[in-house]
CSV table of C-alpha atoms in Angstrom, one decimal:
chain,number,residue,atom,x,y,z
A,16,UNK,CA,-27.3,3.0,24.6
A,17,UNK,CA,-24.0,2.2,23.1
A,18,UNK,CA,-22.7,3.9,19.9
A,19,UNK,CA,-23.1,2.1,16.6
A,20,UNK,CA,-20.0,0.0,15.9
A,21,UNK,CA,-17.7,1.4,13.2
A,22,UNK,CA,-17.8,-0.5,9.9
A,23,UNK,CA,-15.7,-0.2,6.8
A,24,UNK,CA,-17.0,-1.7,3.5
A,25,UNK,CA,-15.0,-1.8,0.3
A,26,UNK,CA,-16.3,-1.9,-3.3
A,27,UNK,CA,-14.6,-1.5,-6.7
A,28,UNK,CA,-16.0,1.4,-8.6
A,29,UNK,CA,-14.5,1.4,-12.0
A,30,UNK,CA,-11.1,3.0,-11.8
A,31,UNK,CA,-11.1,3.4,-8.0
A,32,UNK,CA,-11.9,1.6,-4.8
A,33,UNK,CA,-14.7,3.1,-2.6
A,34,UNK,CA,-14.4,2.6,1.2
A,35,UNK,CA,-17.5,3.6,3.1
A,36,UNK,CA,-17.0,4.2,6.8
A,37,UNK,CA,-20.1,4.2,9.0
A,38,UNK,CA,-20.7,4.2,12.8
A,39,UNK,CA,-18.8,6.0,15.6
A,40,UNK,CA,-15.3,7.0,15.4
A,41,UNK,CA,-13.7,7.1,18.9
A,42,UNK,CA,-10.3,6.1,20.4
A,43,UNK,CA,-11.4,2.5,20.4
A,44,UNK,CA,-12.5,2.4,16.8
A,45,UNK,CA,-9.7,4.6,15.5
A,46,UNK,CA,-7.4,1.6,14.7
A,47,UNK,CA,-10.3,-0.1,12.9
A,48,UNK,CA,-10.9,2.8,10.6
A,49,UNK,CA,-7.1,3.3,10.0
A,50,UNK,CA,-6.5,-0.4,9.2
A,51,UNK,CA,-9.6,-0.7,7.1
A,52,UNK,CA,-8.6,2.2,4.8
A,53,UNK,CA,-5.0,1.0,4.6
A,54,UNK,CA,-6.2,-2.5,3.6
A,55,UNK,CA,-8.6,-1.0,1.0
A,56,UNK,CA,-5.7,0.8,-0.7
A,57,UNK,CA,-3.5,-2.2,-1.1
A,58,UNK,CA,-4.8,-3.5,-4.4
A,59,UNK,CA,-6.5,-0.2,-5.5
A,60,UNK,CA,-5.5,2.1,-8.3
A,61,UNK,CA,-7.1,5.0,-6.3
A,62,UNK,CA,-9.0,5.1,-3.0
A,63,UNK,CA,-11.9,7.2,-2.0
A,64,UNK,CA,-13.1,7.1,1.7
A,65,UNK,CA,-16.9,8.2,2.1
A,66,UNK,CA,-17.4,9.2,5.7
A,67,UNK,CA,-20.9,10.6,5.4
A,68,UNK,CA,-22.3,8.2,7.8
A,69,UNK,CA,-19.5,8.5,10.4
A,70,UNK,CA,-20.0,10.2,13.8
A,71,UNK,CA,-16.7,11.6,15.0
A,72,UNK,CA,-16.3,11.7,18.7
A,73,UNK,CA,-13.3,14.1,18.9
A,74,UNK,CA,-12.1,16.5,16.3
A,75,UNK,CA,-8.6,15.3,17.0
A,76,UNK,CA,-9.5,11.8,15.7
A,77,UNK,CA,-9.6,13.3,12.1
A,78,UNK,CA,-5.8,12.8,12.2
A,79,UNK,CA,-6.6,9.2,11.0
A,80,UNK,CA,-7.1,10.6,7.5
A,81,UNK,CA,-3.9,12.4,7.6
A,82,UNK,CA,-2.1,9.3,8.8
A,83,UNK,CA,-3.6,7.2,6.0
A,84,UNK,CA,-2.7,9.7,3.3
A,85,UNK,CA,0.9,9.8,4.5
A,86,UNK,CA,1.1,6.0,4.6
A,87,UNK,CA,-0.5,5.5,1.3
A,88,UNK,CA,1.8,8.1,-0.2
A,89,UNK,CA,4.8,5.8,0.6
A,90,UNK,CA,3.1,2.7,-0.7
A,91,UNK,CA,1.0,1.8,-2.7
A,92,UNK,CA,1.3,5.5,-3.7
A,93,UNK,CA,-2.3,5.8,-5.2
A,94,UNK,CA,-4.4,8.8,-5.2
A,95,UNK,CA,-6.4,9.3,-2.1
A,96,UNK,CA,-9.6,11.5,-1.2
A,97,UNK,CA,-12.1,12.0,1.6
A,98,UNK,CA,-15.7,12.5,0.8
A,99,UNK,CA,-18.6,13.5,3.0
A,100,UNK,CA,-22.0,14.9,2.2
A,101,UNK,CA,-22.0,16.7,5.5
A,102,UNK,CA,-20.7,20.3,5.5
A,103,UNK,CA,-19.8,20.0,9.0
A,104,UNK,CA,-17.4,17.1,8.3
A,105,UNK,CA,-15.8,19.0,5.5
A,106,UNK,CA,-15.4,22.1,7.7
A,107,UNK,CA,-13.9,19.9,10.4
A,108,UNK,CA,-11.4,18.2,8.1
A,109,UNK,CA,-10.2,21.6,6.7
A,110,UNK,CA,-10.0,23.2,10.2
A,111,UNK,CA,-7.8,20.2,11.2
A,112,UNK,CA,-5.7,20.7,8.0
A,113,UNK,CA,-6.4,17.3,6.6
A,114,UNK,CA,-7.0,18.9,3.2
A,115,UNK,CA,-3.3,19.7,3.0
A,116,UNK,CA,-2.5,16.1,2.7
A,117,UNK,CA,-5.6,14.7,0.8
A,118,UNK,CA,-8.6,15.9,-1.3
A,119,UNK,CA,-11.7,16.8,0.8
A,120,UNK,CA,-14.8,16.5,-1.4
A,121,UNK,CA,-18.6,16.6,-1.1
A,122,UNK,CA,-19.4,13.7,-3.4
A,123,UNK,CA,-17.8,10.6,-4.7
A,124,UNK,CA,-18.3,11.8,-8.2
A,125,UNK,CA,-16.7,15.0,-7.4
A,126,UNK,CA,-13.7,13.3,-5.8
A,127,UNK,CA,-13.3,10.9,-8.8
A,128,UNK,CA,-13.2,13.8,-11.1
A,129,UNK,CA,-10.3,15.5,-9.4
A,130,UNK,CA,-8.1,12.5,-8.4
A,131,UNK,CA,-4.6,12.8,-9.8
A,132,UNK,CA,-3.8,9.6,-11.8
A,133,UNK,CA,-0.1,9.7,-12.8
A,134,UNK,CA,1.2,7.3,-15.3
A,135,UNK,CA,1.8,3.8,-13.9
A,136,UNK,CA,3.2,0.5,-15.1
A,137,UNK,CA,2.4,-2.6,-13.2
A,138,UNK,CA,3.4,-6.3,-13.6
A,139,UNK,CA,2.3,-9.2,-11.5
A,140,UNK,CA,3.8,-12.8,-11.8
A,141,UNK,CA,3.4,-15.9,-9.7
A,142,UNK,CA,6.7,-17.4,-8.5
A,143,UNK,CA,6.1,-21.2,-8.1
A,144,UNK,CA,7.6,-22.7,-4.8
A,145,UNK,CA,10.9,-24.4,-5.7
A,146,UNK,CA,14.5,-24.2,-4.9
A,147,UNK,CA,15.0,-21.9,-7.8
A,148,UNK,CA,12.2,-19.5,-6.9
A,149,UNK,CA,14.5,-16.6,-6.0
A,150,UNK,CA,16.4,-17.1,-9.3
A,151,UNK,CA,13.2,-16.9,-11.2
A,152,UNK,CA,12.1,-13.9,-9.3
A,153,UNK,CA,15.4,-12.2,-10.0
A,154,UNK,CA,15.2,-13.0,-13.8
A,155,UNK,CA,11.6,-11.6,-13.8
A,156,UNK,CA,12.8,-8.4,-12.3
A,157,UNK,CA,15.5,-8.1,-14.9
A,158,UNK,CA,13.2,-8.6,-17.8
A,159,UNK,CA,10.7,-6.1,-16.4
A,160,UNK,CA,13.2,-3.4,-15.7
A,161,UNK,CA,14.6,-3.8,-19.2
A,162,UNK,CA,11.1,-3.6,-20.7
A,163,UNK,CA,10.5,-0.4,-18.6
A,164,UNK,CA,14.0,1.1,-19.8
A,165,UNK,CA,15.3,1.4,-16.2
A,166,UNK,CA,18.4,-0.7,-16.4
A,167,UNK,CA,20.0,1.2,-13.6
A,168,UNK,CA,17.4,-0.3,-11.1
A,169,UNK,CA,18.0,-3.9,-12.0
A,170,UNK,CA,20.9,-4.7,-9.4
A,171,UNK,CA,19.0,-3.1,-6.4
A,172,UNK,CA,15.6,-4.5,-7.4
A,173,UNK,CA,17.1,-8.1,-7.8
A,174,UNK,CA,18.8,-7.8,-4.4
A,175,UNK,CA,15.4,-6.8,-2.7
A,176,UNK,CA,13.3,-9.4,-4.4
A,177,UNK,CA,15.6,-12.1,-3.4
A,178,UNK,CA,15.1,-11.3,0.3
A,179,UNK,CA,11.3,-10.8,-0.1
A,180,UNK,CA,10.8,-14.1,-2.0
A,181,UNK,CA,12.9,-16.1,0.3
A,182,UNK,CA,11.2,-14.6,3.4
A,183,UNK,CA,7.8,-15.8,2.0
A,184,UNK,CA,9.2,-19.3,1.2
A,185,UNK,CA,10.7,-19.8,4.7
A,186,UNK,CA,7.9,-18.2,6.7
A,187,UNK,CA,4.8,-19.1,4.8
A,188,UNK,CA,3.2,-22.2,3.0
A,189,UNK,CA,1.8,-20.1,0.1
A,190,UNK,CA,3.1,-19.4,-3.4
A,191,UNK,CA,4.7,-16.0,-3.6
A,192,UNK,CA,3.3,-13.5,-6.2
A,193,UNK,CA,5.6,-10.8,-7.4
A,194,UNK,CA,4.5,-7.3,-8.1
A,195,UNK,CA,6.4,-4.6,-9.6
A,196,UNK,CA,5.1,-1.0,-10.1
A,197,UNK,CA,6.6,2.2,-11.6
A,198,UNK,CA,5.0,5.4,-10.6
A,199,UNK,CA,6.2,8.9,-10.0
A,200,UNK,CA,9.8,8.0,-10.3
A,201,UNK,CA,9.5,5.2,-7.7
A,202,UNK,CA,9.6,1.6,-8.3
A,203,UNK,CA,7.8,-0.8,-5.8
A,204,UNK,CA,9.0,-4.4,-5.4
A,205,UNK,CA,6.4,-6.3,-3.6
A,206,UNK,CA,5.7,-9.9,-2.8
A,207,UNK,CA,2.3,-11.2,-1.8
A,208,UNK,CA,1.4,-14.4,0.1
A,209,UNK,CA,-1.6,-15.8,1.8
A,210,UNK,CA,-0.3,-15.9,5.4
A,211,UNK,CA,-1.7,-13.0,7.6
A,212,UNK,CA,1.1,-13.0,10.0
A,213,UNK,CA,3.3,-9.8,9.6
A,214,UNK,CA,6.7,-10.4,8.0
A,215,UNK,CA,9.9,-10.0,9.9
A,216,UNK,CA,12.9,-9.5,7.8
A,217,UNK,CA,15.7,-11.1,9.8
A,218,UNK,CA,19.5,-10.7,9.4
A,219,UNK,CA,21.3,-13.7,8.1
A,220,UNK,CA,24.8,-14.8,9.0
A,221,UNK,CA,27.4,-14.1,6.4
A,222,UNK,CA,27.8,-17.9,5.5
A,223,UNK,CA,24.2,-18.8,5.6
A,224,UNK,CA,23.6,-18.0,1.8
A,225,UNK,CA,20.3,-16.9,0.4
A,226,UNK,CA,19.2,-13.3,0.7
A,227,UNK,CA,21.1,-10.3,1.8
A,228,UNK,CA,19.1,-9.4,4.9
A,229,UNK,CA,17.2,-6.5,6.3
A,230,UNK,CA,20.1,-4.2,6.7
A,231,UNK,CA,20.8,-4.2,2.8
A,232,UNK,CA,17.0,-4.0,2.0
A,233,UNK,CA,16.7,-1.0,4.2
A,234,UNK,CA,19.7,0.6,2.7
A,235,UNK,CA,18.6,0.1,-0.9
A,236,UNK,CA,15.0,1.1,-0.3
A,237,UNK,CA,13.5,4.5,0.2
A,238,UNK,CA,11.1,2.8,2.6
A,239,UNK,CA,9.7,-0.8,3.1
A,240,UNK,CA,7.0,-2.4,5.1
A,241,UNK,CA,4.3,-5.1,5.4
A,242,UNK,CA,0.6,-4.4,4.7
A,243,UNK,CA,-2.4,-6.7,5.3
A,244,UNK,CA,-4.7,-7.3,2.3
A,245,UNK,CA,-8.4,-6.8,2.4
A,246,UNK,CA,-9.0,-10.3,0.9
A,247,UNK,CA,-6.4,-11.9,3.4
A,248,UNK,CA,-2.8,-12.6,3.5
A,249,UNK,CA,-0.3,-9.7,3.3
A,250,UNK,CA,2.1,-7.7,1.0
A,251,UNK,CA,5.8,-7.1,1.9
A,252,UNK,CA,7.0,-4.3,-0.2
A,253,UNK,CA,10.0,-2.0,-0.7
A,254,UNK,CA,10.1,1.4,-2.6
A,255,UNK,CA,13.2,2.2,-4.6
A,256,UNK,CA,14.0,5.6,-6.1
A,257,UNK,CA,14.2,5.9,-9.8
A,258,UNK,CA,16.0,8.7,-11.5
A,259,UNK,CA,15.3,10.0,-14.9
A,260,UNK,CA,12.2,8.1,-15.8
A,261,UNK,CA,8.7,9.2,-16.8
A,262,UNK,CA,6.8,6.6,-14.9
């Protein structure tokens, strides 16, 4: 008899997203659990993973929770906790030192009570498709950075958003949506589109105009990447370091 297929469900629970994992965690289902949790975190203010109904084939596979914690730590930088009603699960996670990277709790209510929620600023704006879309995105970034009193971030953020918006316009048919977040002295510049294909930031020739290319985006960013969304499409994002802010 085959093991139950692994399933990840996602529901909004007030101030956090609850992802419930059920079924059998083995080498084949490891990527499904990893990707399900990462997708669940994309539009969340905090993520709690309930694994009470999960059967773990090999203790080493608990590394998936450490991996997710590290990935989420870069972006979207939201609080994360793992919950299980089973004492053997919690003991296993602690024996595998998963609790060094994320909270391990016995209940959803318990995890929600101890989640660290640092101050956060977030603005989202749609950028209509047009020849002036990148200009509009840069102006939005300038206005938002001024409102947040981080003028030193403006030039770098404008350079990054130019590349991300033009990437979306060139390689998708959807309307880009800009998302700026300020949290824990890090600013995220992100652009969402409805195309699920992973983004590839390509170098441009010096005389090709438009954005400044992957090399500069990588140089300006602490880290950048592309994340699929639970509801479809993707987010291409870059994290910039901010000095001397309270966000």
